[in-house]
CSV table of C-alpha atoms in Angstrom, one decimal:
chain,number,residue,atom,x,y,z
A,1319,MET,CA,11.9,-31.4,-4.1
A,1320,GLN,CA,15.5,-30.4,-3.0
A,1321,ASP,CA,16.3,-29.9,-6.7
A,1322,LEU,CA,13.3,-27.5,-7.0
A,1323,ILE,CA,14.3,-25.5,-3.9
A,1324,ASN,CA,17.8,-25.2,-5.3
A,1325,VAL,CA,16.4,-23.7,-8.5
A,1326,PHE,CA,14.4,-21.2,-6.5
A,1327,ILE,CA,17.4,-20.2,-4.3
A,1328,LYS,CA,19.7,-20.0,-7.3
A,1329,SER,CA,17.4,-17.7,-9.3
A,1330,ALA,CA,16.4,-15.5,-6.3
A,1331,PHE,CA,19.9,-14.9,-4.8
A,1332,ILE,CA,22.8,-16.3,-6.7
A,1333,GLU,CA,21.6,-15.4,-10.2
A,1334,ASN,CA,19.3,-12.5,-9.3
A,1335,MET,CA,17.6,-11.3,-12.4
A,1336,VAL,CA,18.1,-7.6,-11.5
A,1337,LEU,CA,21.5,-7.6,-9.8
A,1338,SER,CA,23.3,-10.3,-11.6
A,1339,TYR,CA,21.9,-10.2,-15.1
A,1340,PHE,CA,20.7,-6.6,-14.9
A,1341,LEU,CA,17.4,-7.2,-16.5
A,1342,GLY,CA,14.3,-5.2,-15.7
A,1343,MET,CA,16.3,-2.1,-15.1
A,1344,CYS,CA,13.8,0.5,-16.5
A,1345,SER,CA,10.9,-0.2,-14.2
A,1346,TYR,CA,13.4,-0.9,-11.4
A,1347,LEU,CA,14.9,2.6,-11.7
A,1348,ALA,CA,11.6,4.3,-12.4
A,1349,VAL,CA,9.4,2.8,-9.7
A,1350,SER,CA,11.9,2.7,-6.8
A,1351,LYS,CA,11.4,6.2,-5.6
A,1352,THR,CA,9.2,5.0,-2.7
A,1353,VAL,CA,9.0,1.7,-0.9
A,1354,LYS,CA,5.2,1.5,-1.2
A,1355,THR,CA,5.2,1.5,-5.1
A,1356,ALA,CA,8.2,-0.8,-5.2
A,1357,PHE,CA,6.5,-3.3,-2.9
A,1358,GLY,CA,3.4,-3.2,-5.1
A,1359,LEU,CA,5.3,-3.6,-8.3
A,1360,GLY,CA,7.4,-6.4,-6.8
A,1361,LEU,CA,4.3,-8.4,-5.8
A,1362,ALA,CA,2.8,-7.8,-9.3
A,1363,VAL,CA,6.0,-9.1,-11.0
A,1364,ILE,CA,6.1,-12.3,-8.8
A,1365,PHE,CA,2.4,-13.0,-9.7
A,1366,VAL,CA,3.0,-12.4,-13.4
A,1367,LEU,CA,6.1,-14.6,-13.5
A,1368,PHE,CA,4.4,-17.4,-11.5
A,1369,ILE,CA,1.7,-17.7,-14.1
A,1370,THR,CA,3.6,-17.0,-17.3
A,1371,SER,CA,6.6,-19.3,-16.7
A,1372,PRO,CA,4.6,-22.6,-16.7
A,1373,VAL,CA,2.2,-21.4,-19.5
A,1374,ASN,CA,5.2,-20.5,-21.7
A,1375,TRP,CA,6.8,-23.7,-21.0
A,1376,LEU,CA,3.7,-25.7,-22.0
A,1377,LEU,CA,3.4,-23.6,-25.2
A,1378,HIS,CA,7.0,-24.2,-26.1
A,1379,GLU,CA,6.9,-27.9,-25.2
A,1380,TYR,CA,3.7,-28.9,-26.9
A,1381,LEU,CA,3.5,-26.4,-29.8
A,1382,LEU,CA,6.7,-24.8,-30.8
A,1383,LYS,CA,9.5,-27.4,-30.2
A,1384,GLU,CA,10.7,-29.5,-33.1
A,1385,GLY,CA,8.6,-32.6,-33.4
A,1386,SER,CA,6.0,-31.5,-30.9
A,1387,LEU,CA,3.3,-31.1,-33.6
A,1388,ALA,CA,3.5,-34.8,-34.3
A,1389,PHE,CA,0.1,-35.3,-32.8
A,1390,LEU,CA,-1.4,-33.6,-35.8
A,1391,GLY,CA,-0.2,-36.2,-38.2
A,1392,GLU,CA,2.9,-37.8,-39.6
A,1393,SER,CA,3.8,-34.9,-42.0
A,1394,PHE,CA,4.0,-32.5,-39.1
A,1395,ALA,CA,6.5,-34.4,-37.2
A,1396,THR,CA,9.5,-32.4,-38.4
A,1397,VAL,CA,8.0,-28.9,-38.1
A,1398,ASP,CA,10.1,-26.6,-35.9
A,1399,LEU,CA,8.3,-23.5,-34.8
A,1400,THR,CA,10.8,-22.2,-32.3
A,1401,PHE,CA,11.4,-19.0,-34.3
A,1402,LEU,CA,7.9,-18.0,-33.2
A,1403,LYS,CA,8.8,-18.1,-29.6
A,1404,PHE,CA,9.3,-14.4,-29.2
A,1405,ILE,CA,5.9,-13.5,-30.6
A,1406,ALA,CA,4.2,-16.3,-28.7
A,1407,PHE,CA,5.8,-15.6,-25.3
A,1408,ILE,CA,5.2,-11.8,-25.5
A,1409,ALA,CA,1.5,-12.4,-26.4
A,1410,VAL,CA,1.1,-14.7,-23.3
A,1411,ILE,CA,2.8,-12.1,-21.1
A,1412,ALA,CA,0.8,-9.3,-22.5
A,1413,SER,CA,-2.5,-11.1,-21.7
A,1414,MET,CA,-1.4,-12.1,-18.3
A,1415,VAL,CA,-0.4,-8.6,-17.4
A,1416,GLN,CA,-3.8,-7.4,-18.6
A,1417,LEU,CA,-5.3,-9.9,-16.3
A,1418,VAL,CA,-3.2,-8.8,-13.3
A,1419,GLU,CA,-4.1,-5.2,-14.1
A,1420,MET,CA,-7.8,-6.0,-13.9
A,1421,ILE,CA,-7.4,-7.9,-10.6
A,1422,ILE,CA,-5.4,-5.2,-9.0
A,1423,GLU,CA,-7.9,-2.5,-10.1
A,1424,LYS,CA,-10.7,-4.5,-8.4
A,1425,VAL,CA,-8.8,-5.6,-5.3
A,1426,SER,CA,-6.8,-2.4,-4.5
A,1427,PRO,CA,-7.6,0.7,-6.4
A,1428,ALA,CA,-5.2,2.7,-4.3
A,1429,LEU,CA,-2.3,0.6,-5.4
A,1430,TYR,CA,-3.6,0.7,-9.0
A,1431,ASN,CA,-3.5,4.4,-9.0
A,1432,SER,CA,-0.1,4.7,-7.4
A,1433,LEU,CA,1.5,2.3,-9.9
A,1434,GLY,CA,-0.1,4.2,-12.8
A,1435,ILE,CA,1.6,3.5,-16.2
A,1436,PHE,CA,4.1,1.1,-14.8
A,1437,LEU,CA,1.6,-1.7,-14.4
A,1438,PRO,CA,1.1,-2.2,-18.1
A,1439,LEU,CA,4.8,-1.6,-18.5
A,1440,ILE,CA,5.4,-4.9,-16.8
A,1441,THR,CA,4.6,-6.4,-20.2
A,1442,VAL,CA,7.9,-5.0,-21.6
A,1443,ASN,CA,9.8,-5.7,-18.5
A,1444,CYS,CA,13.0,-7.5,-19.7
A,1445,ALA,CA,13.0,-9.7,-16.6
A,1446,ILE,CA,9.8,-11.4,-17.5
A,1447,LEU,CA,10.6,-12.2,-21.1
A,1448,GLY,CA,14.2,-13.0,-20.0
A,1449,THR,CA,13.0,-15.5,-17.5
A,1450,SER,CA,11.0,-17.3,-20.2
A,1451,LEU,CA,13.9,-17.2,-22.6
A,1452,PHE,CA,16.4,-18.5,-20.0
A,1453,MET,CA,14.0,-21.3,-19.1
A,1454,VAL,CA,13.9,-22.4,-22.7
A,1455,GLN,CA,17.6,-22.1,-23.1
A,1456,ARG,CA,18.4,-24.1,-20.0
A,1457,GLU,CA,15.8,-26.8,-20.9
A,1458,TYR,CA,14.0,-26.9,-17.5
A,1459,ASN,CA,11.0,-29.2,-17.0
A,1460,LEU,CA,7.6,-27.9,-15.9
A,1461,ALA,CA,8.2,-27.9,-12.1
A,1462,GLU,CA,11.6,-26.4,-12.5
A,1463,SER,CA,10.2,-23.7,-14.7
A,1464,THR,CA,7.6,-22.8,-12.2
A,1465,PHE,CA,10.1,-22.5,-9.3
A,1466,PHE,CA,12.4,-20.6,-11.6
A,1467,GLY,CA,9.7,-18.1,-12.3
A,1468,LEU,CA,8.8,-17.8,-8.6
A,1469,GLY,CA,12.5,-17.4,-7.7
A,1470,SER,CA,13.1,-14.7,-10.4
A,1471,GLY,CA,10.1,-12.8,-9.2
A,1472,PHE,CA,11.1,-13.0,-5.6
A,1473,GLY,CA,14.6,-11.9,-6.5
A,1474,PHE,CA,13.2,-8.9,-8.4
A,1475,PHE,CA,11.0,-8.1,-5.4
A,1476,LEU,CA,13.9,-8.2,-3.0
A,1477,ALA,CA,16.1,-6.0,-5.2
A,1478,ILE,CA,13.5,-3.4,-5.9
A,1479,VAL,CA,12.4,-3.0,-2.3
A,1480,ALA,CA,16.0,-2.8,-1.2
A,1481,ILE,CA,16.9,0.0,-3.6
A,1482,ALA,CA,13.7,1.8,-2.8
A,1483,SER,CA,14.6,1.9,0.8
A,1484,ILE,CA,18.1,3.2,0.1
A,1485,ARG,CA,16.8,5.8,-2.3
A,1486,GLU,CA,14.2,7.0,0.2
A,1487,LYS,CA,17.0,7.6,2.8
A,1488,ILE,CA,19.4,9.1,0.4
A,1489,ARG,CA,17.0,11.8,-0.7
A,1490,TYR,CA,18.0,13.8,2.4
A,1491,SER,CA,21.7,13.4,1.9
A,1492,ALA,CA,24.1,15.9,0.2
A,1493,VAL,CA,24.4,14.3,-3.2
A,1494,PRO,CA,26.1,16.6,-5.8
A,1495,ALA,CA,23.4,18.2,-8.0
A,1496,PRO,CA,24.3,16.5,-11.3
A,1497,LEU,CA,24.2,13.1,-9.6
A,1498,ARG,CA,21.0,13.6,-7.8
A,1499,GLY,CA,18.1,11.2,-8.6
A,1500,LEU,CA,19.2,9.0,-11.5
A,1501,GLY,CA,22.9,9.2,-11.3
A,1502,ILE,CA,23.2,8.1,-7.7
A,1503,ALA,CA,20.6,5.3,-8.3
A,1504,PHE,CA,22.9,3.9,-11.0
A,1505,ILE,CA,25.9,3.9,-8.7
A,1506,ILE,CA,24.0,2.4,-5.8
A,1507,THR,CA,22.7,-0.4,-8.1
A,1508,GLY,CA,26.3,-1.0,-9.3
A,1509,LEU,CA,27.4,-1.4,-5.7
A,1510,MET,CA,24.5,-3.7,-4.9
A,1511,GLY,CA,25.5,-5.7,-8.0
A,1512,ILE,CA,29.0,-6.1,-6.7
A,1513,ALA,CA,27.7,-7.1,-3.3
A,1514,PHE,CA,25.6,-9.8,-4.9
A,1515,MET,CA,28.7,-11.1,-6.8
A,1516,SER,CA,29.9,-12.3,-3.4
A,1517,LEU,CA,27.2,-15.0,-3.6
A,1518,MET,CA,28.5,-16.2,-6.9
A,1519,GLY,CA,30.4,-19.3,-6.0
A,1520,ILE,CA,27.8,-20.8,-3.7
A,1521,LYS,CA,27.0,-24.4,-4.7
A,1522,VAL,CA,23.5,-25.5,-3.9
B,400,MET,CA,-8.1,33.0,-67.7
B,401,SER,CA,-7.3,32.5,-64.0
B,402,GLU,CA,-9.2,29.2,-63.4
B,403,VAL,CA,-6.0,27.6,-62.3
B,404,ALA,CA,-4.5,30.5,-60.3
B,405,ASP,CA,-6.6,30.1,-57.1
B,406,ILE,CA,-5.6,26.5,-56.1
B,407,ALA,CA,-3.5,26.7,-53.0
B,408,VAL,CA,-0.2,25.1,-53.2
B,409,VAL,CA,0.8,23.1,-50.1
B,410,GLU,CA,4.5,23.6,-49.3
B,411,LYS,CA,6.2,20.2,-49.0
B,412,GLU,CA,8.7,20.1,-46.1
B,413,PRO,CA,12.1,19.2,-47.4
B,414,LEU,CA,13.3,15.7,-46.4
B,415,LEU,CA,16.1,16.9,-44.1
B,416,SER,CA,14.7,20.2,-42.9
B,417,LYS,CA,15.9,21.8,-39.7
B,418,LYS,CA,13.2,20.1,-37.7
B,419,ASN,CA,13.9,16.7,-39.1
B,420,LYS,CA,17.7,17.2,-38.5
B,421,ARG,CA,17.0,17.8,-34.9
B,422,LEU,CA,15.2,14.5,-34.6
B,423,LEU,CA,18.5,12.9,-35.5
B,424,THR,CA,20.7,15.0,-33.3
B,425,ASP,CA,18.7,15.6,-30.2
B,426,PRO,CA,18.8,12.0,-28.9
B,427,LEU,CA,22.6,12.0,-29.2
B,428,ASP,CA,23.0,14.4,-26.3
B,429,ASP,CA,20.1,16.5,-25.1
B,430,ASN,CA,17.4,13.7,-25.1
B,431,ASN,CA,19.6,10.7,-24.9
B,432,PRO,CA,17.4,7.5,-24.4
B,433,ILE,CA,19.7,6.0,-21.8
B,434,THR,CA,20.9,8.9,-19.7
B,435,VAL,CA,18.0,11.3,-19.9
B,436,GLN,CA,14.9,9.3,-20.8
B,437,VAL,CA,16.0,6.2,-18.7
B,438,LEU,CA,15.0,3.7,-21.4
B,439,GLY,CA,16.9,0.8,-22.8
B,440,VAL,CA,19.2,0.4,-19.8
B,441,CYS,CA,19.0,-3.4,-19.4
B,442,SER,CA,20.8,-4.2,-22.6
B,443,ALA,CA,23.2,-1.4,-22.2
B,444,LEU,CA,24.6,-3.1,-19.2
B,445,ALA,CA,24.4,-6.7,-20.2
B,446,VAL,CA,26.0,-6.8,-23.7
B,447,THR,CA,28.7,-4.2,-23.2
B,448,SER,CA,31.5,-6.4,-21.8
B,449,GLN,CA,33.2,-6.2,-25.2
B,450,LEU,CA,33.1,-3.7,-28.0
B,451,LEU,CA,32.0,-6.0,-30.8
B,452,PRO,CA,28.7,-7.2,-29.3
B,453,SER,CA,27.9,-3.6,-28.3
B,454,LEU,CA,28.4,-2.5,-31.9
B,455,ILE,CA,26.3,-5.3,-33.3
B,456,MET,CA,23.6,-4.7,-30.7
B,457,ALA,CA,23.5,-0.9,-31.5
B,458,VAL,CA,23.0,-1.7,-35.3
B,459,CYS,CA,20.2,-4.1,-34.5
B,460,VAL,CA,18.4,-1.7,-32.3
B,461,VAL,CA,18.7,1.1,-34.9
B,462,PHE,CA,17.2,-1.2,-37.5
B,463,VAL,CA,14.4,-2.4,-35.3
B,464,LEU,CA,13.6,1.1,-33.9
B,465,ALA,CA,13.6,2.9,-37.3
B,466,PHE,CA,11.4,0.3,-39.1
B,467,ALA,CA,9.0,-0.2,-36.1
B,468,ASN,CA,8.6,3.6,-35.9
B,469,LEU,CA,8.0,3.7,-39.7
B,470,ALA,CA,5.4,0.8,-39.6
B,471,VAL,CA,3.5,2.1,-36.6
B,472,ALA,CA,3.4,5.7,-37.9
B,473,SER,CA,2.1,4.4,-41.3
B,474,ILE,CA,-0.8,2.5,-39.8
B,475,ARG,CA,-1.5,4.6,-36.8
B,476,LYS,CA,-4.8,6.0,-38.2
B,477,ILE,CA,-6.3,2.7,-39.0
B,478,MET,CA,-5.2,0.9,-35.8
B,479,PRO,CA,-8.1,0.3,-33.3
B,480,GLY,CA,-7.3,1.8,-29.9
B,481,ARG,CA,-8.0,-1.3,-27.8
B,482,ILE,CA,-5.5,-3.6,-29.5
B,483,ARG,CA,-2.8,-0.9,-29.9
B,484,MET,CA,-0.2,-2.5,-27.6
B,485,ILE,CA,-0.6,-6.0,-29.0
B,486,VAL,CA,-0.2,-4.7,-32.6
B,487,GLN,CA,2.9,-2.8,-31.6
B,488,LEU,CA,4.4,-5.8,-29.9
B,489,ILE,CA,3.7,-8.0,-32.9
B,490,ILE,CA,5.4,-5.6,-35.2
B,491,ILE,CA,8.4,-5.3,-32.9
B,492,ALA,CA,8.5,-9.1,-32.4
B,493,ALA,CA,8.5,-9.7,-36.2
B,494,LEU,CA,11.3,-7.3,-36.8
B,495,VAL,CA,13.4,-8.8,-34.0
B,496,THR,CA,12.8,-12.3,-35.3
B,497,ILE,CA,14.2,-11.1,-38.7
B,498,VAL,CA,17.2,-9.6,-37.0
B,499,ASP,CA,17.8,-12.7,-34.9
B,500,ILE,CA,17.7,-15.0,-37.9
B,501,PHE,CA,19.9,-12.6,-39.9
B,502,LEU,CA,22.5,-12.6,-37.1
B,503,LYS,CA,22.5,-16.3,-36.7
B,504,ALA,CA,23.2,-16.6,-40.4
B,505,PHE,CA,25.9,-13.9,-40.8
B,506,ALA,CA,27.5,-13.4,-37.4
B,507,PHE,CA,27.0,-16.7,-35.5
B,508,ASP,CA,29.7,-16.2,-32.9
B,509,VAL,CA,28.4,-12.8,-31.8
B,510,SER,CA,24.8,-14.1,-31.8
B,511,LYS,CA,25.8,-16.9,-29.4
B,512,GLN,CA,27.4,-14.3,-27.2
B,513,LEU,CA,24.4,-12.1,-27.3
B,514,SER,CA,22.1,-15.1,-26.8
B,515,VAL,CA,18.8,-14.0,-25.2
B,516,PHE,CA,19.6,-10.3,-25.5
B,517,ILE,CA,18.6,-10.1,-29.1
B,518,GLY,CA,15.2,-11.4,-28.2
B,519,LEU,CA,15.1,-8.9,-25.4
B,520,ILE,CA,15.1,-6.0,-27.9
B,521,ILE,CA,11.4,-6.6,-28.0
B,522,THR,CA,11.1,-5.6,-24.4
B,523,ASN,CA,13.7,-2.8,-24.8
B,524,CYS,CA,11.9,0.2,-23.3
B,525,ILE,CA,13.2,2.5,-26.0
B,526,VAL,CA,11.3,0.8,-28.8
B,527,MET,CA,7.9,0.8,-26.9
B,528,GLY,CA,8.7,4.2,-25.5
B,529,ARG,CA,9.4,5.9,-28.8
B,530,LEU,CA,6.4,4.1,-30.5
B,531,GLU,CA,4.0,5.5,-27.9
B,532,ALA,CA,5.6,8.9,-27.5
B,533,PHE,CA,6.4,9.7,-31.1
B,534,ALA,CA,5.3,7.3,-33.8
B,535,MET,CA,1.6,7.3,-32.7
B,536,GLY,CA,1.4,11.0,-33.3
B,537,ASN,CA,3.6,11.8,-36.2
B,538,LYS,CA,4.1,11.1,-39.9
B,539,PRO,CA,6.1,8.2,-41.2
B,540,TRP,CA,9.2,10.0,-42.3
B,541,PRO,CA,9.8,12.0,-39.1
B,542,ALA,CA,9.1,8.8,-37.1
B,543,PHE,CA,11.7,7.0,-39.2
B,544,LEU,CA,14.2,9.7,-38.5
B,545,ASP,CA,13.3,9.8,-34.8
B,546,GLY,CA,13.9,6.0,-34.7
B,547,ILE,CA,17.3,6.3,-36.3
B,548,GLY,CA,18.2,9.2,-34.0
B,549,ASN,CA,17.3,7.4,-30.8
B,550,GLY,CA,19.0,4.3,-32.0
B,551,LEU,CA,22.2,6.3,-32.6
B,552,GLY,CA,21.9,7.9,-29.2
B,553,TYR,CA,21.6,4.5,-27.6
B,554,GLY,CA,24.4,3.2,-29.8
B,555,ALA,CA,26.7,6.0,-28.7
B,556,ILE,CA,26.3,5.2,-25.0
B,557,LEU,CA,26.8,1.5,-25.8
B,558,ILE,CA,30.0,2.1,-27.7
B,559,ILE,CA,31.5,4.3,-25.0
B,560,VAL,CA,30.6,1.8,-22.3
B,561,GLY,CA,31.7,-1.2,-24.3
B,562,ALA,CA,35.0,0.4,-25.3
B,563,LEU,CA,35.9,1.4,-21.8
B,564,ARG,CA,34.9,-2.0,-20.3
B,565,GLU,CA,36.9,-3.9,-22.9
B,566,LEU,CA,39.9,-1.6,-22.7
B,567,PHE,CA,40.3,-1.7,-19.0
B,568,GLY,CA,38.9,-5.2,-18.5
B,569,ALA,CA,41.1,-7.1,-20.9
B,570,GLY,CA,43.2,-4.5,-22.6
B,571,THR,CA,41.8,-5.2,-26.1
B,572,LEU,CA,39.6,-3.4,-28.5
B,573,LEU,CA,37.7,-5.4,-31.0
B,574,GLY,CA,40.1,-8.2,-30.3
B,575,TYR,CA,43.3,-6.2,-30.9
B,576,GLN,CA,45.6,-6.0,-27.9
B,577,ILE,CA,46.0,-2.3,-27.1
B,578,ILE,CA,47.3,-2.3,-23.5
B,579,ASN,CA,50.0,-4.9,-23.1
B,580,ALA,CA,50.3,-6.0,-19.5
B,581,SER,CA,51.6,-9.5,-20.1
B,582,GLU,CA,54.7,-10.9,-18.3
B,583,GLY,CA,57.8,-8.9,-18.9
B,584,SER,CA,56.1,-5.7,-20.3
B,585,PHE,CA,56.6,-2.3,-18.8
B,586,LEU,CA,53.1,-2.1,-17.3
B,587,HIS,CA,53.4,-5.5,-15.7
B,588,GLY,CA,56.6,-4.3,-14.1
B,589,ILE,CA,54.9,-1.4,-12.4
B,590,GLY,CA,52.1,-3.7,-11.1
B,591,TYR,CA,49.3,-2.9,-13.5
B,592,GLN,CA,46.8,-5.7,-14.0
B,593,HIS,CA,43.9,-6.0,-16.3
B,594,ASN,CA,40.8,-5.3,-14.3
B,595,GLY,CA,38.8,-8.5,-14.8
B,596,VAL,CA,35.8,-7.3,-12.7
B,597,MET,CA,35.1,-4.7,-15.4
B,598,ALA,CA,34.8,-7.2,-18.1
B,599,SER,CA,32.8,-9.8,-16.3
B,600,SER,CA,30.4,-7.8,-14.2
B,601,PRO,CA,27.8,-5.4,-15.6
B,602,ALA,CA,28.1,-3.5,-12.3
B,603,ALA,CA,31.0,-1.7,-13.9
B,604,ALA,CA,28.7,-0.5,-16.7
B,605,MET,CA,26.5,1.0,-14.0
B,606,PHE,CA,29.4,3.0,-12.7
B,607,ILE,CA,30.4,4.2,-16.1
B,608,ILE,CA,26.8,5.3,-17.0
B,609,GLY,CA,26.5,7.0,-13.6
B,610,ILE,CA,29.6,9.0,-14.4
B,611,LEU,CA,28.4,9.8,-17.9
B,612,ILE,CA,25.2,11.1,-16.4
B,613,TRP,CA,27.2,13.2,-14.0
B,614,ILE,CA,29.3,14.7,-16.8
B,615,GLN,CA,26.2,15.3,-19.0
B,616,ARG,CA,24.2,17.0,-16.3
B,617,ALA,CA,27.1,19.1,-15.1
B,618,ARG,CA,27.5,20.4,-18.7
B,619,LYS,CA,23.8,21.0,-19.1
B,620,PRO,CA,22.3,22.3,-15.8
B,621,LYS,CA,18.8,22.2,-17.1
B,622,LEU,CA,18.9,18.4,-17.1
B,623,VAL,CA,19.5,18.2,-13.3
B,624,ASP,CA,16.9,16.2,-11.5
B,625,ILE,CA,15.3,18.5,-8.9
B,626,SER,CA,12.8,16.0,-7.6
């Protein structure tokens, strides 16, 4: 259990998807204009990651990996389908996001309307595919993958709510005109990234 | 005598007409995918710690973007509306798989360095963004040019950021030592040290892109964000 908590803390704080690996930037920069939308998007991302991480792990372990097709027969024992992982993972993510979209539309139409196009855009959020690809690269087991997904989602949630709060405040400051909006958001994110670097050496 | 005379002749637009040329040049500055459209930012930060991976990444994205645009524009009329996104994603994923295998075969070291970021071209917002915004409503050849143009715009930013990060982070460019700050050199004598933070942290790329946005919008006031 301690091991799993470590994976969670590592992926949420020390190797934050947004502020250490800089994945998920597009929706991070586009949705963080107000805290309400950022909050909603963060929760949606946690939910999608929580579901897609174990599903992708199972898919990779029992269908794609070399030798995993042995249950079909002797001749299939050496088949290696890992080159299909991009297509398979993205298909799983797309269907899960469709599911989340339907749930949110039912449960909270206000949130659904305020998120607009960015809800389906979670499908192409680098952080989600990136989590699955990292999980495969680091060869986690099922429990570790689930906690890794949860941790990544939580890290994304923290980062996007943080920058939304800063951007809400900074709208009323005297930022030079060419830097207003996008430019200053980049610089703030850079500073947040450096701040998160201070967590780099922590051993859990 | 004039049975043939009344057939209207449709003017075929030349391959590189003015309109088509603008598809190639607009994304380089006016409509740059990274600094104006805010697409494709993730990989621009993560792979640019050195110039060589940035170059290879730019070439890969141009390839994927151009051919995905071409493919989607060719089948846009026969694609059912409901499965539009899935079809687009499968086309992109197939192209990226080809690029990945190609890289593993011909540039193994760089592909190890780029690791997951080649796969992440699938989720690169530029590809999906241009497919939805342009390829779904335009003919194949303009879509192909638009793909190349946006890819080049993306590549331009990547090369600038990669070059600056490698130059000031490690003093090299493409592996060749340019700034010599080793023991005993002039620069070492005055206290100059290679700025390691630049090379190891993508946060530096954020600052560089922020400054590029500043310069671009100061030169073109119409791009200033008045929200």
